Tab-separated table of C-alpha atoms in Angstrom:
chain	number	residue	atom	x	y	z
A	1	MET	CA	23.749	56.900	-11.217
A	2	ALA	CA	26.036	59.804	-10.244
A	3	ASP	CA	26.968	58.013	-6.985
A	4	LEU	CA	27.697	54.679	-8.674
A	5	GLN	CA	31.361	53.685	-8.675
A	6	LEU	CA	32.703	50.969	-10.980
A	7	LEU	CA	35.668	48.866	-9.929
A	8	LYS	CA	37.530	46.831	-12.533
A	9	LEU	CA	38.787	43.470	-11.238
A	10	ASP	CA	40.522	40.548	-12.875
A	11	GLU	CA	38.114	37.756	-13.804
A	12	LEU	CA	40.479	34.930	-12.890
A	13	ASP	CA	41.375	36.511	-9.523
A	14	CYS	CA	37.662	36.613	-8.705
A	15	LEU	CA	37.143	33.073	-9.955
A	16	ILE	CA	39.868	31.500	-7.814
A	17	LYS	CA	38.966	33.356	-4.618
A	18	GLY	CA	35.297	32.583	-5.197
A	19	VAL	CA	35.857	28.846	-5.678
A	20	LEU	CA	37.832	28.602	-2.434
A	21	TYR	CA	35.292	30.720	-0.564
A	22	ILE	CA	32.113	28.911	-1.535
A	23	ASP	CA	33.661	25.516	-0.779
A	24	SER	CA	34.428	26.749	2.745
A	25	VAL	CA	30.833	27.938	3.282
A	26	LYS	CA	29.253	24.471	2.781
A	27	PHE	CA	25.652	25.288	1.795
A	28	ASN	CA	23.117	23.301	3.830
A	29	GLY	CA	26.028	21.773	5.727
A	30	HIS	CA	27.062	19.772	2.657
A	31	SER	CA	30.336	19.842	0.776
A	32	GLU	CA	30.256	22.218	-2.190
A	33	CYS	CA	32.575	19.983	-4.215
A	34	TYR	CA	31.604	16.607	-5.688
A	35	TYR	CA	32.583	14.030	-8.296
A	36	PHE	CA	30.961	11.160	-10.198
A	37	GLU	CA	31.899	7.681	-9.030
A	38	ASN	CA	32.115	5.041	-11.795
A	39	PRO	CA	31.745	7.633	-14.599
A	40	THR	CA	32.279	5.051	-17.363
A	41	ASP	CA	29.315	2.952	-16.157
A	42	PRO	CA	25.930	4.631	-16.852
A	43	VAL	CA	24.183	2.292	-14.395
A	44	GLN	CA	26.664	2.562	-11.506
A	45	CYS	CA	27.560	6.242	-11.999
A	46	GLN	CA	26.767	8.145	-8.774
A	47	LYS	CA	27.341	11.651	-7.475
A	48	LYS	CA	29.615	11.704	-4.411
A	49	PRO	CA	30.788	14.571	-2.127
A	50	TYR	CA	34.476	15.511	-2.190
A	51	ASN	CA	36.376	17.246	0.613
A	52	LEU	CA	38.313	20.213	-0.780
A	53	GLU	CA	39.560	21.233	2.665
A	54	ASN	CA	43.227	21.160	1.575
A	55	PRO	CA	42.908	22.300	-2.040
A	56	TYR	CA	46.491	23.062	-3.069
A	57	PRO	CA	47.809	22.428	-5.603
A	58	LEU	CA	44.762	22.391	-7.800
A	59	LEU	CA	44.022	22.624	-11.521
A	60	LEU	CA	41.058	24.912	-12.221
A	61	VAL	CA	39.374	24.524	-15.603
A	62	ASN	CA	37.087	27.440	-16.445
A	63	ILE	CA	34.729	26.579	-19.319
A	64	GLY	CA	32.892	29.505	-20.859
A	65	SER	CA	32.862	30.453	-24.528
A	66	GLY	CA	36.421	29.149	-24.569
A	67	VAL	CA	38.489	27.381	-21.913
A	68	SER	CA	41.202	28.589	-19.510
A	69	ILE	CA	43.232	26.130	-17.422
A	70	LEU	CA	44.850	27.499	-14.260
A	71	ALA	CA	47.374	25.886	-11.931
A	72	VAL	CA	46.652	27.140	-8.400
A	73	TYR	CA	49.408	26.654	-5.798
A	74	SER	CA	48.014	28.937	-3.074
A	75	LYS	CA	45.342	31.615	-2.726
A	76	ASP	CA	47.758	34.214	-4.149
A	77	ASN	CA	49.971	32.051	-6.365
A	78	TYR	CA	48.533	30.790	-9.623
A	79	LYS	CA	49.254	30.827	-13.327
A	80	ARG	CA	47.358	30.228	-16.524
A	81	VAL	CA	48.838	27.041	-17.946
A	82	THR	CA	47.013	27.017	-21.256
A	83	GLY	CA	43.545	27.013	-22.760
A	84	THR	CA	41.591	26.145	-25.853
A	85	SER	CA	39.274	28.069	-28.143
A	86	LEU	CA	37.000	25.014	-28.298
A	87	GLY	CA	34.535	25.580	-25.469
A	88	GLY	CA	30.895	26.305	-24.779
A	89	GLY	CA	30.706	28.903	-27.524
A	90	THR	CA	31.993	26.339	-30.002
A	91	PHE	CA	29.349	23.835	-28.919
A	92	LEU	CA	26.498	26.315	-29.327
A	93	GLY	CA	27.853	27.821	-32.549
A	94	LEU	CA	28.254	24.456	-34.242
A	95	CYS	CA	24.866	23.254	-33.006
A	96	CYS	CA	23.234	26.386	-34.452
A	97	LEU	CA	24.853	25.626	-37.820
A	98	LEU	CA	24.232	21.872	-37.805
A	99	THR	CA	20.791	21.612	-36.205
A	100	GLY	CA	19.149	25.021	-36.654
A	101	CYS	CA	18.724	25.521	-32.904
A	102	SER	CA	18.955	29.045	-31.504
A	103	THR	CA	19.609	28.663	-27.750
A	104	PHE	CA	22.016	26.773	-25.494
A	105	GLU	CA	19.111	25.075	-23.730
A	106	GLU	CA	17.720	23.830	-27.033
A	107	ALA	CA	21.117	22.512	-28.143
A	108	LEU	CA	21.616	20.719	-24.838
A	109	GLU	CA	18.161	19.169	-24.985
A	110	MET	CA	18.918	17.830	-28.458
A	111	ALA	CA	22.247	16.425	-27.262
A	112	THR	CA	20.511	14.648	-24.398
A	113	ARG	CA	18.321	12.735	-26.861
A	114	GLY	CA	21.052	12.013	-29.427
A	115	GLU	CA	23.553	9.216	-30.051
A	116	SER	CA	27.092	10.265	-30.974
A	117	THR	CA	28.273	6.840	-32.207
A	118	THR	CA	26.236	7.228	-35.390
A	119	VAL	CA	28.282	10.355	-36.204
A	120	ASP	CA	31.745	9.518	-34.838
A	121	LYS	CA	34.032	6.849	-36.247
A	122	LEU	CA	35.034	4.468	-33.462
A	123	VAL	CA	38.082	2.252	-33.031
A	124	ARG	CA	35.949	-0.809	-33.773
A	125	ASP	CA	34.808	0.765	-37.066
A	126	ILE	CA	38.441	0.705	-38.190
A	127	TYR	CA	39.840	-2.455	-36.565
A	128	GLY	CA	36.685	-4.524	-36.109
A	129	GLY	CA	36.997	-4.437	-32.316
A	130	ASP	CA	39.556	-3.452	-29.687
A	131	TYR	CA	43.044	-2.410	-30.775
A	132	GLU	CA	44.644	-4.551	-28.093
A	133	ARG	CA	48.264	-3.819	-28.992
A	134	PHE	CA	47.894	-0.214	-27.849
A	135	GLY	CA	45.115	-0.750	-25.324
A	136	LEU	CA	42.438	1.054	-27.315
A	137	PRO	CA	38.890	-0.210	-26.621
A	138	GLY	CA	36.563	-0.618	-29.570
A	139	TRP	CA	34.116	1.966	-28.227
A	140	ALA	CA	36.728	4.767	-28.107
A	141	VAL	CA	36.333	7.607	-30.604
A	142	ALA	CA	38.931	7.318	-33.355
A	143	SER	CA	37.646	10.256	-35.429
A	144	SER	CA	35.059	12.806	-34.294
A	145	PHE	CA	32.413	13.163	-37.030
A	146	GLY	CA	34.406	10.578	-39.017
A	147	ASN	CA	31.288	8.720	-40.174
A	148	MET	CA	30.030	11.856	-41.885
A	149	MET	CA	32.428	11.219	-44.770
A	150	CYS	CA	29.960	8.574	-45.943
A	151	LYS	CA	26.882	9.846	-47.792
A	152	GLU	CA	24.649	6.998	-46.590
A	153	LYS	CA	25.528	7.681	-42.965
A	154	ARG	CA	24.984	11.399	-43.392
A	155	GLU	CA	21.492	10.663	-44.631
A	156	SER	CA	20.696	8.334	-41.722
A	157	ILE	CA	21.542	10.594	-38.757
A	158	CYS	CA	19.275	13.108	-37.030
A	159	LYS	CA	19.866	16.567	-35.566
A	160	GLU	CA	19.952	15.144	-32.058
A	161	ASP	CA	22.855	12.866	-33.032
A	162	LEU	CA	24.780	15.830	-34.422
A	163	ALA	CA	24.240	17.815	-31.213
A	164	ARG	CA	25.397	14.887	-29.064
A	165	ALA	CA	28.480	14.284	-31.222
A	166	THR	CA	29.356	17.979	-30.980
A	167	LEU	CA	29.120	17.880	-27.205
A	168	VAL	CA	31.190	14.693	-26.986
A	169	THR	CA	33.843	16.224	-29.273
A	170	ILE	CA	34.142	19.354	-27.121
A	171	THR	CA	34.210	17.549	-23.757
A	172	ASN	CA	36.659	14.886	-24.972
A	173	ASN	CA	39.009	17.609	-26.179
A	174	ILE	CA	38.801	19.504	-22.894
A	175	GLY	CA	39.360	16.299	-20.919
A	176	SER	CA	42.394	15.345	-22.997
A	177	ILE	CA	44.043	18.773	-22.693
A	178	THR	CA	43.273	18.945	-18.968
A	179	ARG	CA	44.830	15.558	-18.328
A	180	MET	CA	48.044	16.578	-20.111
A	181	CYS	CA	48.188	19.804	-18.081
A	182	ALA	CA	47.681	17.906	-14.825
A	183	LEU	CA	50.485	15.525	-15.800
A	184	ASN	CA	52.885	18.335	-16.759
A	185	GLU	CA	52.162	20.336	-13.605
A	186	ASN	CA	52.182	17.224	-11.366
A	187	ILE	CA	48.711	18.058	-10.010
A	188	ASP	CA	46.163	15.353	-9.202
A	189	ARG	CA	43.181	17.560	-8.228
A	190	VAL	CA	41.095	19.040	-11.063
A	191	VAL	CA	38.028	21.278	-10.615
A	192	PHE	CA	35.779	22.204	-13.548
A	193	VAL	CA	33.786	25.439	-13.337
A	194	GLY	CA	32.173	27.931	-15.708
A	195	ASN	CA	28.827	28.964	-17.106
A	196	PHE	CA	28.951	26.146	-19.669
A	197	LEU	CA	28.273	23.703	-16.804
A	198	ARG	CA	25.194	25.522	-15.500
A	199	ILE	CA	22.289	23.048	-15.334
A	200	ASN	CA	24.401	20.829	-17.585
A	201	THR	CA	24.772	17.454	-15.864
A	202	LEU	CA	25.281	15.727	-19.203
A	203	SER	CA	28.489	17.663	-19.903
A	204	MET	CA	29.722	17.068	-16.354
A	205	LYS	CA	29.315	13.322	-16.764
A	206	LEU	CA	31.007	13.421	-20.165
A	207	LEU	CA	33.931	15.352	-18.652
A	208	ALA	CA	34.124	12.873	-15.773
A	209	TYR	CA	34.118	10.055	-18.317
A	210	ALA	CA	36.842	11.719	-20.399
A	211	MET	CA	39.072	12.429	-17.394
A	212	ASP	CA	38.710	8.887	-16.097
A	213	TYR	CA	39.514	7.443	-19.521
A	214	TRP	CA	42.473	9.673	-20.397
A	215	SER	CA	44.062	9.305	-16.950
A	216	LYS	CA	43.337	5.561	-16.700
A	217	GLY	CA	41.319	6.185	-13.554
A	218	GLN	CA	43.988	8.296	-11.819
A	219	LEU	CA	42.178	11.656	-11.989
A	220	LYS	CA	38.687	12.641	-10.835
A	221	ALA	CA	36.757	15.469	-12.460
A	222	LEU	CA	35.524	17.640	-9.586
A	223	PHE	CA	32.553	20.004	-9.813
A	224	LEU	CA	30.757	22.560	-7.631
A	225	GLU	CA	27.107	22.549	-6.573
A	226	HIS	CA	26.672	26.268	-7.314
A	227	GLU	CA	28.687	26.653	-10.494
A	228	ASN	CA	27.438	30.211	-11.098
A	229	LEU	CA	28.464	31.610	-7.727
A	230	GLU	CA	32.270	31.586	-8.011
A	231	LEU	CA	32.772	34.925	-9.785
A	232	ALA	CA	30.230	36.764	-7.654
A	233	SER	CA	31.717	35.441	-4.400
A	234	GLY	CA	35.248	36.267	-5.549
A	235	LEU	CA	34.143	39.753	-6.556
A	236	GLN	CA	32.674	40.303	-3.111
A	237	ALA	CA	35.847	39.047	-1.412
A	238	LEU	CA	38.174	41.224	-3.493
A	239	CYS	CA	36.023	44.338	-3.097
A	240	SER	CA	35.851	43.795	0.657
A	241	LYS	CA	39.628	43.362	0.789
A	242	ARG	CA	40.149	46.647	-1.071
A	243	GLY	CA	37.727	48.487	1.149
A	244	GLN	CA	35.268	49.150	-1.679
A	245	MET	CA	32.408	47.439	0.169
A	246	GLU	CA	31.496	48.409	3.716
A	247	ASN	CA	28.892	47.051	6.115
A	248	SER	CA	25.321	47.154	4.852
A	249	ASP	CA	24.261	49.597	7.558
A	250	ARG	CA	26.817	52.151	6.316
A	251	SER	CA	27.271	52.519	2.562
A	252	GLY	CA	25.287	49.806	0.896
A	253	LEU	CA	23.346	46.614	1.107
A	254	LEU	CA	24.638	43.228	0.047
A	255	HIS	CA	21.867	40.881	-0.969
A	256	THR	CA	22.377	37.201	-1.629
A	257	ILE	CA	19.400	36.162	-3.684
A	258	GLU	CA	19.102	32.399	-3.493
A	259	GLN	CA	15.463	31.614	-4.410
A	260	GLU	CA	15.256	28.019	-3.231
A	261	SER	CA	19.008	27.496	-3.604
A	262	GLN	CA	19.009	25.758	-0.216
A	263	THR	CA	17.181	22.812	-1.751
A	264	GLU	CA	18.764	20.001	-3.702
A	265	SER	CA	16.339	20.487	-6.602
A	266	TYR	CA	17.331	24.077	-7.365
A	267	GLN	CA	19.415	24.381	-10.536
A	268	GLY	CA	19.202	28.063	-11.383
A	269	PRO	CA	21.756	30.825	-10.851
A	270	ILE	CA	22.508	32.547	-7.577
A	271	VAL	CA	22.840	36.309	-7.962
A	272	ILE	CA	24.678	38.727	-5.713
A	273	VAL	CA	23.528	42.338	-6.050
A	274	TYR	CA	25.256	45.336	-4.494
A	275	GLU	CA	23.096	48.420	-4.209
A	276	ILE	CA	24.734	51.816	-3.736
A	277	GLU	CA	22.760	54.212	-1.568
């Protein structure tokens, strides 16, 4: 341990450089970036590749415990536009309180089996259908958890419904804030990243749905195949740039541990380990 040197780097610097790097690598010859076509139609919704060859400007939404939204104008020019404290940590914390679950995987599994419309108050619950004057469809959420004001409805829902409603609330909020940021910054390319999206296709589709709805189909929610690799790749790039990492035959060995990551079925993390000799 005496020969181990620690280098402190900015998380968001690493994130941005990593996102741009891994998209340029194209694992298995495929584009790293993708989106969901027809996100509002569960039957027609399909995953499609997206070419991020000319990425700037781009809005980068990093979803972890909370959310940071970055406007990226070039590889060295970016700013944090805003963020929200309602992120992945909020989802898990509320699910632990409401359902008694103890892990993110358990909360997500519950949400997959649940139905949020039994918990949320919809536009049609208030107006009897669509609110045509303002273009609000009857299925839109008017009040998250609004049905829980009624004792009978509280007694009729299950834990899975509560988990799903919590997830919908979080993703709708993120989608709404992101759309407003994209509008204010005049950016039409939005990429969602972060550990919250790891093996979490449900949340990706909900975010795609929210972005499509809030933007009236003008914005696509973009995602990355290896959503856990951005920080590690950015860390490697920044360390190399600063001369902290040399060739493996000199001062260390850089291992990229992929464990089946070259297959479409792999959904686990990719880990980069740097060993000091």
